[in-house]
Short mmCIF file of C-alpha atoms and ligand atoms in Angstrom, two decimals:
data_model
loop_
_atom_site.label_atom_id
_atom_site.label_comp_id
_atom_site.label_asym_id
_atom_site.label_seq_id
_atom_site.Cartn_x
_atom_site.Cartn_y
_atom_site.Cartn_z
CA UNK A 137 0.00 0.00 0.00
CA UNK A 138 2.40 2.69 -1.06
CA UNK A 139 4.72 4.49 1.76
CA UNK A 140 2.17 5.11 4.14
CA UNK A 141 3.55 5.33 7.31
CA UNK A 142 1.86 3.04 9.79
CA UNK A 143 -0.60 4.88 12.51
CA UNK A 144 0.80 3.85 16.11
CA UNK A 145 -1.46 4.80 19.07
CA UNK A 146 0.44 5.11 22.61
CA UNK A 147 -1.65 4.63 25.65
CA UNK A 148 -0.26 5.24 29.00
CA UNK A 149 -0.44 7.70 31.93
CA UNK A 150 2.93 8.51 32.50
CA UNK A 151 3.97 11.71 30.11
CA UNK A 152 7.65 10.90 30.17
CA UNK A 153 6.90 6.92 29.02
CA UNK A 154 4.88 8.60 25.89
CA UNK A 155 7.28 10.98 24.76
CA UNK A 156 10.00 7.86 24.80
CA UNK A 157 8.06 5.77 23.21
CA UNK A 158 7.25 8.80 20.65
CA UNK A 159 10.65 9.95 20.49
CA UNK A 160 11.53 6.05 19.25
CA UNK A 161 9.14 5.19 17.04
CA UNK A 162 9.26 8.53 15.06
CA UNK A 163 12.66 8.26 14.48
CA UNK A 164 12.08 4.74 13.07
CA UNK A 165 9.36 6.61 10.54
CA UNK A 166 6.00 5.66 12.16
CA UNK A 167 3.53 8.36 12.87
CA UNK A 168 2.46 8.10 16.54
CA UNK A 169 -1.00 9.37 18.49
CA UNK A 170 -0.39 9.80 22.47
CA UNK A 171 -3.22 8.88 24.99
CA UNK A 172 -2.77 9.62 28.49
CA UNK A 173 -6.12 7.25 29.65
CA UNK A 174 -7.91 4.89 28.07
CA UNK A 175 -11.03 7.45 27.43
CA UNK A 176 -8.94 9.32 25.46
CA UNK A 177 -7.75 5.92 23.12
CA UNK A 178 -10.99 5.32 22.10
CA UNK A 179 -11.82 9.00 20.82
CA UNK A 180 -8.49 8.19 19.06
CA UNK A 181 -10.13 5.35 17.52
CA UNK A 182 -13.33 6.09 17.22
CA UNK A 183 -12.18 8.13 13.93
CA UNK A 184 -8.71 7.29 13.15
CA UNK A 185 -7.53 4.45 11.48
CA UNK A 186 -4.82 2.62 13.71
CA UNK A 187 -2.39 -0.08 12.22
CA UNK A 188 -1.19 -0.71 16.07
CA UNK A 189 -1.66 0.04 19.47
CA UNK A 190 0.66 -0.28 22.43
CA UNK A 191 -0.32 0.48 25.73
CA UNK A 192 0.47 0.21 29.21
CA UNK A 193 -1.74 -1.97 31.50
CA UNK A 194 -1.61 0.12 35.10
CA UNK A 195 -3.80 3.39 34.86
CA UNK A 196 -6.20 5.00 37.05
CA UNK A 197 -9.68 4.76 36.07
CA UNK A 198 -9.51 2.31 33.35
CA UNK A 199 -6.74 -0.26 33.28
CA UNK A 200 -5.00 -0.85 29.95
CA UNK A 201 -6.29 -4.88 29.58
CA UNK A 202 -9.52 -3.82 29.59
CA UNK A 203 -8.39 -1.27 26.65
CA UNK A 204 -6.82 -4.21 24.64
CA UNK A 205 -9.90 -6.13 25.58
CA UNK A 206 -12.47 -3.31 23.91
CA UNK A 207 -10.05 -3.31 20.70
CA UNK A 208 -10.12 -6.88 20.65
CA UNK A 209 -13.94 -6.84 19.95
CA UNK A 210 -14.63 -4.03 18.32
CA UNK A 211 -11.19 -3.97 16.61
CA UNK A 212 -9.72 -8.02 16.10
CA UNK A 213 -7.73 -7.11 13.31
CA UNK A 214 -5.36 -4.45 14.74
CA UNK A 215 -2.27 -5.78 16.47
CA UNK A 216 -2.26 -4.78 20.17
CA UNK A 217 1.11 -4.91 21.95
CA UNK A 218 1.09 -4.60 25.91
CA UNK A 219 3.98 -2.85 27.68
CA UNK A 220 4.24 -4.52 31.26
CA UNK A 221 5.65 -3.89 34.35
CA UNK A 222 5.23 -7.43 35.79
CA UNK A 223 7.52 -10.32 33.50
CA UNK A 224 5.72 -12.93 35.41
CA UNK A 225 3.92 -16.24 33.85
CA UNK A 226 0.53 -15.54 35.56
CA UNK A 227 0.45 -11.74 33.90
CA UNK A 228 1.71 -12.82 30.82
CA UNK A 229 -1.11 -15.28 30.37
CA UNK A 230 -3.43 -12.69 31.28
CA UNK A 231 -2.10 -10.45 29.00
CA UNK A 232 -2.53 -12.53 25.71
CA UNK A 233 -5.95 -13.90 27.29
CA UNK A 234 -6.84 -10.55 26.83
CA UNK A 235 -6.14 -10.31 23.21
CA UNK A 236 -3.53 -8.69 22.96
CA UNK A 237 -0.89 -9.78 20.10
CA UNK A 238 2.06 -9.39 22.22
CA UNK A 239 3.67 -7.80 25.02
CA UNK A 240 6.73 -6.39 26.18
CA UNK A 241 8.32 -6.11 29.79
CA UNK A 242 9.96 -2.74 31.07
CA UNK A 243 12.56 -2.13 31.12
CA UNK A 244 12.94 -2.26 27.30
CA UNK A 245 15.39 -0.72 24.85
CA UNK A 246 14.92 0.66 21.72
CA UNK A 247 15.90 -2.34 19.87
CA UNK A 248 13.56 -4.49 21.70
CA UNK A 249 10.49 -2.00 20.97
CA UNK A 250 11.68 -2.15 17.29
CA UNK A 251 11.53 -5.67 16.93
CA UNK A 252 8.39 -5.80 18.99
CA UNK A 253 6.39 -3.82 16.66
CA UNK A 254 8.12 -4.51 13.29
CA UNK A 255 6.48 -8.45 14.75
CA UNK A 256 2.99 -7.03 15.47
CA UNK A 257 2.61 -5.09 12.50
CA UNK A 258 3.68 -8.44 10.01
CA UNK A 259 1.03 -10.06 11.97
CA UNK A 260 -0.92 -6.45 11.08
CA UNK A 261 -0.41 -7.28 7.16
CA UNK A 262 -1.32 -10.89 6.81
CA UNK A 263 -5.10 -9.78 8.54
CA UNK A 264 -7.53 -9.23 6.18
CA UNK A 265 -8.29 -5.27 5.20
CA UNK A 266 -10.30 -3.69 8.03
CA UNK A 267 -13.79 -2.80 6.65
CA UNK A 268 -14.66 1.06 7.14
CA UNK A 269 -16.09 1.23 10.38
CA UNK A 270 -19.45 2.40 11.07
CA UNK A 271 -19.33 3.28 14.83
CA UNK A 272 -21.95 0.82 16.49
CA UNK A 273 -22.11 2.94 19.58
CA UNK A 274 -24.16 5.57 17.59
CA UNK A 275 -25.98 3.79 15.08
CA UNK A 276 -26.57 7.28 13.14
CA UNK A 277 -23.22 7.63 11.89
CA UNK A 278 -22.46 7.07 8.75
CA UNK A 279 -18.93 6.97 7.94
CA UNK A 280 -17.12 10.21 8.39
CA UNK A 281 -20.69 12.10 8.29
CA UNK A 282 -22.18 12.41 12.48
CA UNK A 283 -25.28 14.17 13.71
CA UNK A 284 -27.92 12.69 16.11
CA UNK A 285 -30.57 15.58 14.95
CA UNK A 286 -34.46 13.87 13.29
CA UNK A 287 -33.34 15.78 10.20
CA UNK A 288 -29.73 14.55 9.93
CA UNK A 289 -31.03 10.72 10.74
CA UNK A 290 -34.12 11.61 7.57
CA UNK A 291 -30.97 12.09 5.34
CA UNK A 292 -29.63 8.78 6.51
CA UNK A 293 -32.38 7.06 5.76
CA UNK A 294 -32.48 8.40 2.45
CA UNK A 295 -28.70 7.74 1.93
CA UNK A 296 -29.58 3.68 2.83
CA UNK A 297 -32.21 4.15 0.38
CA UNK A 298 -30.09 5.21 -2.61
CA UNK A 299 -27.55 3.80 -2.53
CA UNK A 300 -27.65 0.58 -4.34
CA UNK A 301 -29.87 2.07 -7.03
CA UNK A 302 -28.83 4.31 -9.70
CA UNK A 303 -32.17 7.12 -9.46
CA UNK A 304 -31.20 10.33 -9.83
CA UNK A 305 -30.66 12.32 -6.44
CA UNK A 306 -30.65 16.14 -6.22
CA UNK A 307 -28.94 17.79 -3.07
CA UNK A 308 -30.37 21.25 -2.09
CA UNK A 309 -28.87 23.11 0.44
CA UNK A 310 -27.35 25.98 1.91
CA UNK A 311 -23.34 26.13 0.85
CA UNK A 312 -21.30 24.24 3.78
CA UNK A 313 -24.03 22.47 4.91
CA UNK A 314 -22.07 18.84 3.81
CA UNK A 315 -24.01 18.42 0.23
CA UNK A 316 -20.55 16.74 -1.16
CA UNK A 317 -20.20 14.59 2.02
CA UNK A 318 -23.78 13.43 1.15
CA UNK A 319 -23.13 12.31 -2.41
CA UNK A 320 -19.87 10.86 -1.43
CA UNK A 321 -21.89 8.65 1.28
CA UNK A 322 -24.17 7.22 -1.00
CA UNK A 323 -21.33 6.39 -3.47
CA UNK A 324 -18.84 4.66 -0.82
CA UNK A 325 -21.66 3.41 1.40
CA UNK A 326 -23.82 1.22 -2.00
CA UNK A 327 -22.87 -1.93 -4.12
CA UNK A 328 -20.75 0.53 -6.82
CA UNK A 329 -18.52 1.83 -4.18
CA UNK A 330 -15.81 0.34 -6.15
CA UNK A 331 -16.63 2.43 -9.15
CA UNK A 332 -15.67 5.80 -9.98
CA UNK A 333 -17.06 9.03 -8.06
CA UNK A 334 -16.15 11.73 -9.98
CA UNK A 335 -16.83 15.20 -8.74
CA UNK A 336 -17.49 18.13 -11.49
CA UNK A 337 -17.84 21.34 -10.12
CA UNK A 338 -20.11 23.70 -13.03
CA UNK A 339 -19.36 26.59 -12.21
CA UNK A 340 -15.75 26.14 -12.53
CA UNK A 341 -15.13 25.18 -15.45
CA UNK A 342 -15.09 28.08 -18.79
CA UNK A 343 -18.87 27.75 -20.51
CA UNK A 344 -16.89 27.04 -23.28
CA UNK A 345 -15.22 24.08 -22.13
CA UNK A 346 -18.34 22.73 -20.49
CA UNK A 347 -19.48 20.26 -22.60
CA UNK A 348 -16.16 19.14 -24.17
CA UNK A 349 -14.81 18.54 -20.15
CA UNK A 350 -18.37 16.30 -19.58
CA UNK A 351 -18.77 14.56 -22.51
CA UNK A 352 -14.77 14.55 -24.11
CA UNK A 353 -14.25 15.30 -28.05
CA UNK A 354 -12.98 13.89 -31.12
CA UNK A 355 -9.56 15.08 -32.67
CA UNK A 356 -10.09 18.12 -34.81
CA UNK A 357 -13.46 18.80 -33.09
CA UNK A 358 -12.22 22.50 -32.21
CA UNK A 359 -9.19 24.24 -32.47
CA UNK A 360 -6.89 22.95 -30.02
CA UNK A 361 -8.39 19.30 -29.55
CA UNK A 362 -5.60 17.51 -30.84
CA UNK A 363 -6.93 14.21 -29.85
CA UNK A 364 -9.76 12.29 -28.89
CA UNK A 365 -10.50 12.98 -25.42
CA UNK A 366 -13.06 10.94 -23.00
CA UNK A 367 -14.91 13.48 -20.68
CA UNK A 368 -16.06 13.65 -17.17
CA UNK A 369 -19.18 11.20 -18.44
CA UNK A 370 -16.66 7.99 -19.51
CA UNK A 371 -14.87 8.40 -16.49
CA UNK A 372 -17.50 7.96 -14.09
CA UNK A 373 -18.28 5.09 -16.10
CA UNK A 374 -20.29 2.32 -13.94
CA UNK A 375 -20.07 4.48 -11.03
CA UNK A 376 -21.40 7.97 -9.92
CA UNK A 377 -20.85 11.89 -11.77
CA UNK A 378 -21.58 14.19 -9.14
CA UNK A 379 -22.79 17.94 -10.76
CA UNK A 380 -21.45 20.03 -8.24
CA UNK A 381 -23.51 23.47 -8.77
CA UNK A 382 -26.10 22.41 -11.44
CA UNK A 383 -27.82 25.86 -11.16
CA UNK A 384 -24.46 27.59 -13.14
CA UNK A 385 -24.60 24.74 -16.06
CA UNK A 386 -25.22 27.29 -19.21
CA UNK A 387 -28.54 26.45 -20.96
CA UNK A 388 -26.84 24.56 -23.89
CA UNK A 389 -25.16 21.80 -21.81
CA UNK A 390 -28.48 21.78 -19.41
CA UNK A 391 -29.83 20.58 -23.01
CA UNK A 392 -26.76 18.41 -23.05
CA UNK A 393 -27.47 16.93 -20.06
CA UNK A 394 -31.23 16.05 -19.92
CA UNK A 395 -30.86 14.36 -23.29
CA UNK A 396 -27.84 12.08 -21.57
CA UNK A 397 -30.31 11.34 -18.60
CA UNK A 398 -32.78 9.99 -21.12
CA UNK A 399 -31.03 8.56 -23.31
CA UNK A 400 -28.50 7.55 -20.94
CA UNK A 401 -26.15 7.89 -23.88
CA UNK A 402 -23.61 10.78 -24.86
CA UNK A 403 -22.08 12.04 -27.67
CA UNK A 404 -18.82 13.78 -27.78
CA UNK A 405 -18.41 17.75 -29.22
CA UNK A 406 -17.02 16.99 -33.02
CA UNK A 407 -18.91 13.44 -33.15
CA UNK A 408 -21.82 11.95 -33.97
CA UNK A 409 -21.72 8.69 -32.79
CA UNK A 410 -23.59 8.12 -29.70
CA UNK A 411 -22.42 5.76 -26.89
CA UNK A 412 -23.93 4.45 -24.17
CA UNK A 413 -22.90 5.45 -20.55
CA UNK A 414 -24.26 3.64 -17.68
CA UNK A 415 -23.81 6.00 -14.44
CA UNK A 416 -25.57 7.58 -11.75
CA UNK A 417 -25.90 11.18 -10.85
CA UNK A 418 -25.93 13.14 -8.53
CA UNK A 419 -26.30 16.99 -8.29
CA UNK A 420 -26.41 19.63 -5.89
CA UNK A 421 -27.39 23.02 -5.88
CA UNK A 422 -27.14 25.94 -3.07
CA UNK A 423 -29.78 28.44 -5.42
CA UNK A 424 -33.29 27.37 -5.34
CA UNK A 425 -33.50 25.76 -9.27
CA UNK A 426 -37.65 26.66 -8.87
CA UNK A 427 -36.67 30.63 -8.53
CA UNK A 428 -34.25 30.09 -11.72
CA UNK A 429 -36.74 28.13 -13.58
CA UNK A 430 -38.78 31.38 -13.03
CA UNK A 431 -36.22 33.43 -14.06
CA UNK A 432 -35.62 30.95 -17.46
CA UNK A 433 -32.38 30.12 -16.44
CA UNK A 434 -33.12 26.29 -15.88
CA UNK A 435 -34.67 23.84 -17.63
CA UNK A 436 -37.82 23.07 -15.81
CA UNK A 437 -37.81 19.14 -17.77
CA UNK A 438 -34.11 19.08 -16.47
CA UNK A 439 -35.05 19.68 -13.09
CA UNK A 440 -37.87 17.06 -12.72
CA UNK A 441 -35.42 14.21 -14.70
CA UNK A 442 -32.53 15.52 -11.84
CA UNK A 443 -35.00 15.05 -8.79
CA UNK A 444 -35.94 11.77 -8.99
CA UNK A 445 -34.84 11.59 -5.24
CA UNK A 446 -34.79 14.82 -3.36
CA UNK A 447 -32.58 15.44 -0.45
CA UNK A 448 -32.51 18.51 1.73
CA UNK A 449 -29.71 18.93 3.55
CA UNK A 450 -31.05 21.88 6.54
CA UNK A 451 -28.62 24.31 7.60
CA UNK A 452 -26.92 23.90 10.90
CA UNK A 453 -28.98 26.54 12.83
CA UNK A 454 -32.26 24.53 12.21
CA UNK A 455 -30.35 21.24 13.80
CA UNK A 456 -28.55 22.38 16.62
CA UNK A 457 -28.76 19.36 18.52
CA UNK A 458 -25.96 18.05 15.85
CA UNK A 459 -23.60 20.79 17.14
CA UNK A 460 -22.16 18.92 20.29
CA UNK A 461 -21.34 15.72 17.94
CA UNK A 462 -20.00 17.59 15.40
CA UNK A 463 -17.98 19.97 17.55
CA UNK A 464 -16.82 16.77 19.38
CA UNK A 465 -15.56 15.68 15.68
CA UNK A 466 -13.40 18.48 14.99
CA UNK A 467 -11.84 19.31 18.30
CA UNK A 468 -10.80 15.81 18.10
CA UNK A 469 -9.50 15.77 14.59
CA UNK A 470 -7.82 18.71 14.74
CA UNK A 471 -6.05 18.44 18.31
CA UNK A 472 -4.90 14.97 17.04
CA UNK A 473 -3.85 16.46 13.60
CA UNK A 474 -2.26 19.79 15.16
CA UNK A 475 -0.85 19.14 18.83
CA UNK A 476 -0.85 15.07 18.41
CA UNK A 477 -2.85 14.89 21.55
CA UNK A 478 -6.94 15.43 22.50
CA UNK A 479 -8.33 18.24 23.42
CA UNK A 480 -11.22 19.32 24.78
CA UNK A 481 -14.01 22.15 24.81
CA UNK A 482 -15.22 23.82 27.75
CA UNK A 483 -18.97 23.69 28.48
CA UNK A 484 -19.28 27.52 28.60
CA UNK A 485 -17.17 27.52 25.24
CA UNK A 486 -19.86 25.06 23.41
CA UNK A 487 -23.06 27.26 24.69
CA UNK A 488 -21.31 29.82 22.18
CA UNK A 489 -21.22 27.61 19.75
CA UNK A 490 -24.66 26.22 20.50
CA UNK A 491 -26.09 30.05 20.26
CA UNK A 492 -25.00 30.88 17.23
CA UNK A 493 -26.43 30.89 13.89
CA UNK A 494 -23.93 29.62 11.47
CA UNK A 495 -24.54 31.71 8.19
CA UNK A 496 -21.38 29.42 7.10
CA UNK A 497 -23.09 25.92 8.35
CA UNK A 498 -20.78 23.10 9.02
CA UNK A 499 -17.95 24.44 7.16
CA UNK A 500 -17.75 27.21 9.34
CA UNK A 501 -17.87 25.41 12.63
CA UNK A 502 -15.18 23.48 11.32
CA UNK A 503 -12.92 26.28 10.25
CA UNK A 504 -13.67 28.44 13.92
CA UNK A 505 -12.65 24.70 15.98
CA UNK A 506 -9.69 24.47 13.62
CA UNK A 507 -8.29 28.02 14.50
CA UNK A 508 -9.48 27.50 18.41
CA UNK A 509 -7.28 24.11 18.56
CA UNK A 510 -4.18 26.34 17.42
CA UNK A 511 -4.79 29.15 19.38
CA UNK A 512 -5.48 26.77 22.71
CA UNK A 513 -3.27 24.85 24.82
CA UNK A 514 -5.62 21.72 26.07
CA UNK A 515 -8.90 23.06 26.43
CA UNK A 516 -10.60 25.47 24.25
CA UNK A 517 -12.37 28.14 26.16
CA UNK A 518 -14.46 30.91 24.99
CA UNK A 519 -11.46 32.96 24.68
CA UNK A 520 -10.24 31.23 21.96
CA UNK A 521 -13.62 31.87 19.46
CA UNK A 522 -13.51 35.01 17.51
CA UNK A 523 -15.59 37.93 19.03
CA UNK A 524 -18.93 37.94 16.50
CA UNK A 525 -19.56 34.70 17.82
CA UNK A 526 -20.03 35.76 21.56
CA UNK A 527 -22.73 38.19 21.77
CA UNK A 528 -26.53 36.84 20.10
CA UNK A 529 -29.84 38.31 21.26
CA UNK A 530 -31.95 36.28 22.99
CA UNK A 531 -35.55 36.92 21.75
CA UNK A 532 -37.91 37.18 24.43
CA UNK A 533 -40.18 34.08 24.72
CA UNK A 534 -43.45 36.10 24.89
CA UNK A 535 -44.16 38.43 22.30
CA UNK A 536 -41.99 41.97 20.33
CA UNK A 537 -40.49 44.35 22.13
CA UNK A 538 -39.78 47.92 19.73
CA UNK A 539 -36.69 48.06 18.45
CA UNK A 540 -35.64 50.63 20.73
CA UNK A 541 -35.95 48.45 23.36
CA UNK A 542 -33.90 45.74 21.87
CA UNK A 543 -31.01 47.87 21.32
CA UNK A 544 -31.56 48.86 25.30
CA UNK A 545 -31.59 44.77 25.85
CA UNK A 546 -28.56 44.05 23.72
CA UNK A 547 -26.62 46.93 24.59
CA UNK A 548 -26.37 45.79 28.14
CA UNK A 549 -25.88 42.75 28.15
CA UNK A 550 -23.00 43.10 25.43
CA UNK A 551 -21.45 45.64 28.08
CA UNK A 552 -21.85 43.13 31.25
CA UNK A 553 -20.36 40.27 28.89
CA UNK A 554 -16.91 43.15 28.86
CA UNK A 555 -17.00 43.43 32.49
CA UNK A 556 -18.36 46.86 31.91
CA UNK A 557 -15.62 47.93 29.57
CA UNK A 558 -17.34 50.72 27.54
CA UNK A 559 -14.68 50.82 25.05
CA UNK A 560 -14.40 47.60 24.41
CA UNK A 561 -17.87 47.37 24.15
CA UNK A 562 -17.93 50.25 21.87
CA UNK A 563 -15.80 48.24 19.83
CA UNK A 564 -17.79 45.20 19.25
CA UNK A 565 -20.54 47.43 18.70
CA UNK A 566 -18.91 49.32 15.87
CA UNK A 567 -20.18 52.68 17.47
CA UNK A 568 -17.74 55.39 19.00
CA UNK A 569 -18.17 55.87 22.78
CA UNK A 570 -19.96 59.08 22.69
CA UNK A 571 -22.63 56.96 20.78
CA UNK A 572 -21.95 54.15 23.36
CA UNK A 573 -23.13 56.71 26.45
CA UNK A 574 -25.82 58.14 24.26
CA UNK A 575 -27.68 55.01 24.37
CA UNK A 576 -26.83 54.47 27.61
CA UNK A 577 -28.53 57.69 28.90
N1 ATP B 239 -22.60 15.53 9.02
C1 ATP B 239 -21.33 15.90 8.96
N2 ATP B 239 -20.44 15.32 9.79
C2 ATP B 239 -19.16 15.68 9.75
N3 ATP B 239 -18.65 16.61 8.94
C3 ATP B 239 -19.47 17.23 8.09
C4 ATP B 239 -20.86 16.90 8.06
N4 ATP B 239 -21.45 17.67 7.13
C5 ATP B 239 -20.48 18.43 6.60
N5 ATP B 239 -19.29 18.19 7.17
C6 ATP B 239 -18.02 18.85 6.84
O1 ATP B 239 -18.30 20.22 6.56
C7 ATP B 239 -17.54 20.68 5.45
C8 ATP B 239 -18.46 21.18 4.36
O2 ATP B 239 -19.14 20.08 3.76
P1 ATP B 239 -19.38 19.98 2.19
O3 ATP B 239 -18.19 20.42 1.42
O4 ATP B 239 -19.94 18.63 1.89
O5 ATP B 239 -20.53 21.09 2.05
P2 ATP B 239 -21.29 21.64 0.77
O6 ATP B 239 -22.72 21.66 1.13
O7 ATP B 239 -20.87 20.87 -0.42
O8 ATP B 239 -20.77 23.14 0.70
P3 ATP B 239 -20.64 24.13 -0.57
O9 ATP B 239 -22.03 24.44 -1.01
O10 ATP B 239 -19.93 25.30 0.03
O11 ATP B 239 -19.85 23.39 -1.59
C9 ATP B 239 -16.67 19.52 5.02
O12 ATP B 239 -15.40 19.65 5.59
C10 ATP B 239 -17.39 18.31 5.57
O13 ATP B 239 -16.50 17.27 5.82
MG1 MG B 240 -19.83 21.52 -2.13
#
C-alpha cells in the first residue's frame, strides 16, 4: 500500500513513558498518536484508522487490559502490543488472554520496541483489510458524516435508500451544509462503491469548455483538440458523476445533459456517434432551481429528470442538537492532527457555539474549531472563538419588544459580557463611545 507510514497509538499515563516511546518510534518513521487514559484511546479510535496500538496496563480509572480487551472486539484485526511492568507467567497469560498480540516487559530498549512492533505489525499485514467502520455505539453515523438531529437521521435514511440504485438524487442546500459529504456517502456506502465518483464542479469550469470537459471530443473537433479525449461522463463510467452546482450549467449543456439522462447515452463535441454510458448522478445546488426556472435560467424538464430523489440537507442553525457531535468531531481531529494529543471544549465555550447561527453551516464550525485548537493549549475556552460569535440576542419568549428596546436589551448585556468595559464594548458594537453613552442615557 504505497509508503504510508503506519498509525501507532500510545496509551499510558505517565507523560515521560509517551514521549520515549514517541521519540523512538518517530525516528524509526511511524507516525504516533499519544493517549494519556484509556477514554482518550478510544476518541483516538473512534475516527482514526490505527495499524497498532501499544499500551500500558496500570492506569487510574480504566486499566490498559480492559483497553486491549475493547479493541479486541470491536477492533480483532489491529495488532495490540502490551507494555508490562510485571515479566511474570501468571500476567503474561493474562495479557494474551486478553487479546492482545504481544507484550513487552519494562525495562525495554529501543531495539527491543523495534523488533516488537516490526512483529505485530507483520502479523498487522497478513489480517484481512479492516472494513470502514461504522461506529456501532451511535448507530446514526455514517462513515465520516455524524449528527444525532431527526433531520440529519431523515438524510440517513435516504442515503440507505439510494444507494444501491442508480435514481437520480438532487442535493439542495445551503453552501457548507455537507451536500458533497452526502453524495460521497451514497457512493462509498452502495454496491458501486468500487466504481468511480467523480466530482465536477459547473461553475468552474469556462462555458466554453463545459461540454467538451463532460462529454470529451474527437480530434479536430475545435481548435486545439488535438486528440480524442473521453470526458467527465466515460470516467465515471459504472459508477457515480456528481454535478457540483447544477444551477451555473449554461442552458446549452443543461440541453446536453437532460438528453444524456434519457437517453442515458452521450455524444462527444465533433462526433456523432452516440455511446452508451451507464452511471448515476448526482447533483447539488445551493440556489433554489424553482426561482431560476422562473427566471428561465433552468430547464424546468431538467429539473424534474434531476429530482428523482430529493434530499434537503437543513442548515446547521435549524439542527442544533448536531452541534455537540460535530464539535466533538473536529476538536478531536484537529487536536490529534495539530498538537498530536486530544483536546477538549469547555462547556461555557460550546453554549457559544450552541447560540450561534452559522450563516457558514458546518464548514464554518469546522474552520472556527480548527483556528481554536491552534490558538489553545488543552482546552478550548471561549477565549479562543472570535468575538462575533459571543454576543446573540436572545428573543424574548413572549411576544416583540420595539426596536428601541432591543437595542436597550442588547446593549447591556454586550457591556456586562466586557466586564463593563465601555470601550471595548464600543468596539464590538462598531459605534464610538460618545454613541456608546448616548444610548446608555
Ligand atoms: N454531518 C457531517 N459530519 C461531519 N462533517 C461534516 C458533516 N457535514 C459536513 N461536514 C463537513 O463540513 C464541510 C463542508 O461540507 P461539504 O463540502 O460537503 O458542504 P457543501 O454543502 O458541499 O458546501 P458548498 O455548497 O460550500 O460546496 C466539510 O469539511 C465536511 O467534511
Ligand atoms: Mg460543495
Amino acid at each position: 500500500m504505497g509508503l504510508r507510514k503506519e498509525n501507532i497509538l500510545l496509551v499510558d499515563d505517565d507523560i515521560d513513558i509517551l514521549e520515549l516511546l514517541q521519540r523512538h518510534l518517530q525516528s524509526m518513521d511511524y507516525h504516533t498518536y499519544k493517549a494519556v487514559s484509556v477514554k482518550e484511546a478510544l476518541y483516538i479510535l473512534k475516527d482514526t484508522y490505527i495499524d497498532l496500538l501499544i499500551t500500558d496496563i496500570q492506569m487510574p480509572e480504566v486499566d490498559g487490559l480492559q483497553l486491549v480487551k475493547f479493541a479486541d472486539e470491536h477492533y480483532p484485526e489491529m495488532p495490540k502490543l502490551v507494555i508490562t511492568g510485571y515479566p511474570s507467567v501468571d500476567g503474561a497469560l493474562e495479557v494474551i488472554k486478553s487479546g492482545a498480540t504481544d507484550y513487552l516487559t519494562k525495562p525495554f530498549t529501543k531495539d527491543e520496541l523495534k523488533l516488537a512492533v516490526q512483529k505485530s505489525l507483520v502479523s498487522d499485514s497478513k489480517r484481512k483489510k479492516r472494513q470502514p467502520i461504522i461506529d456501532s455505539t451511535t448507530s446514526n453515523s455514517y462513515a465520516d458524516m455524524i449528527g444525532a438531529s431527526e433531520a440529519f437521521q431523515k438524510i440517513m435514511d435516504i442515503i440507505d435508500r439510494v444507494k444501491n440504485n442508480k435514481a437520480t438524487v438532487l442535493i439542495q442546500g445551503e453552501s457548507g451544509t455537507g451536500k458533497e459529504l452526502v453524495a460521497r456517502a451514497i457512493h462509498y456506502s452502495g454496491k458501486f462503491s468500487r466504481a468511480p465518483f467523480v466530482a465536477v464542479h459547473c461553475g468552474a469550469i469556462p462555458e466554453n469548455l463545459l461540454e467538451a470537459e463532460l462529454f470529451g471530443y474527437t480530434k479536430g473537433a475545435f481548435t486545439g483538440a488535438n486528440e480524442n479525449r473521453s470526458g467527465f461522463f466515460q470516467a465515471a463510467q459504472g459508477g457515480t458523476l456528481f454535478l457540483d452546482e447544477i444551477g451555473t450549467a449554461p442552458l446549452s449543456v443543461q440541453m446536453k445533459l437532460l438528453r444524456a439522462l434519457q437517453e442515458k447515452e452521450i455524444t462527444k463535441v465533433g462526433s456523432r456517434k452516440a455511446e452508451k454510458v451507464d452511471i448515476r448522478i448526482i447533483a447539488a445546488t445551493n440556489s433554489s432551481l424553482l426561482e431560476d426556472i422562473k427566471k428561465k435560467d433552468f430547464r424546468e424538464d431538467l429539473y424534474y429528470r434531476l429530482t428523482v430523489v430529493e434530499i434537503n440537507v437543513p442548515p446547521l442553525r435549524e439542527r442544533k442538537s448536531d452541534i455537540p457531535l460535530l464539535v466533538d468531531k473536529f476538536v478531536q481531529k484537529y487536536g490529534v492532527e495539530y498538537k498530536d494529543r486530544l483536546m477538549r471544549i469547555s462547556p461555557d465555550a460550546l453554549q457559544v457555539l450552541q447560540r450561534y447561527h452559522w450563516p457558514g453551516n458546518i464548514r464554518e464550525l469546522e474552520n472556527i474549531i480548527q483556528r481554536a485548537v491552534i490558538m489553545c493549549d488543552g482546552t478550548i475556552n471561549v477565549k479562543d472563538l472570535p468575538e462575533n460569535l459571543k454576543y446573540k440576542i436572545d428573543f424574548p419568549a413572549t411576544g416583540f419588544i420595539p426596536l428601541r428596546e432591543m437595542e436597550k436589551e442588547y446593549v447591556k448585556r454586550v457591556l456586562a459580557n466586557v466586564g463593563g468595559n465601555k470601550t471595548k464594548a464600543a468596539e464590538i458594537l462598531q459605534i464610538d463611545r460618545k454613541t456608546l453613552r448616548d444610548k446608555l442615557n
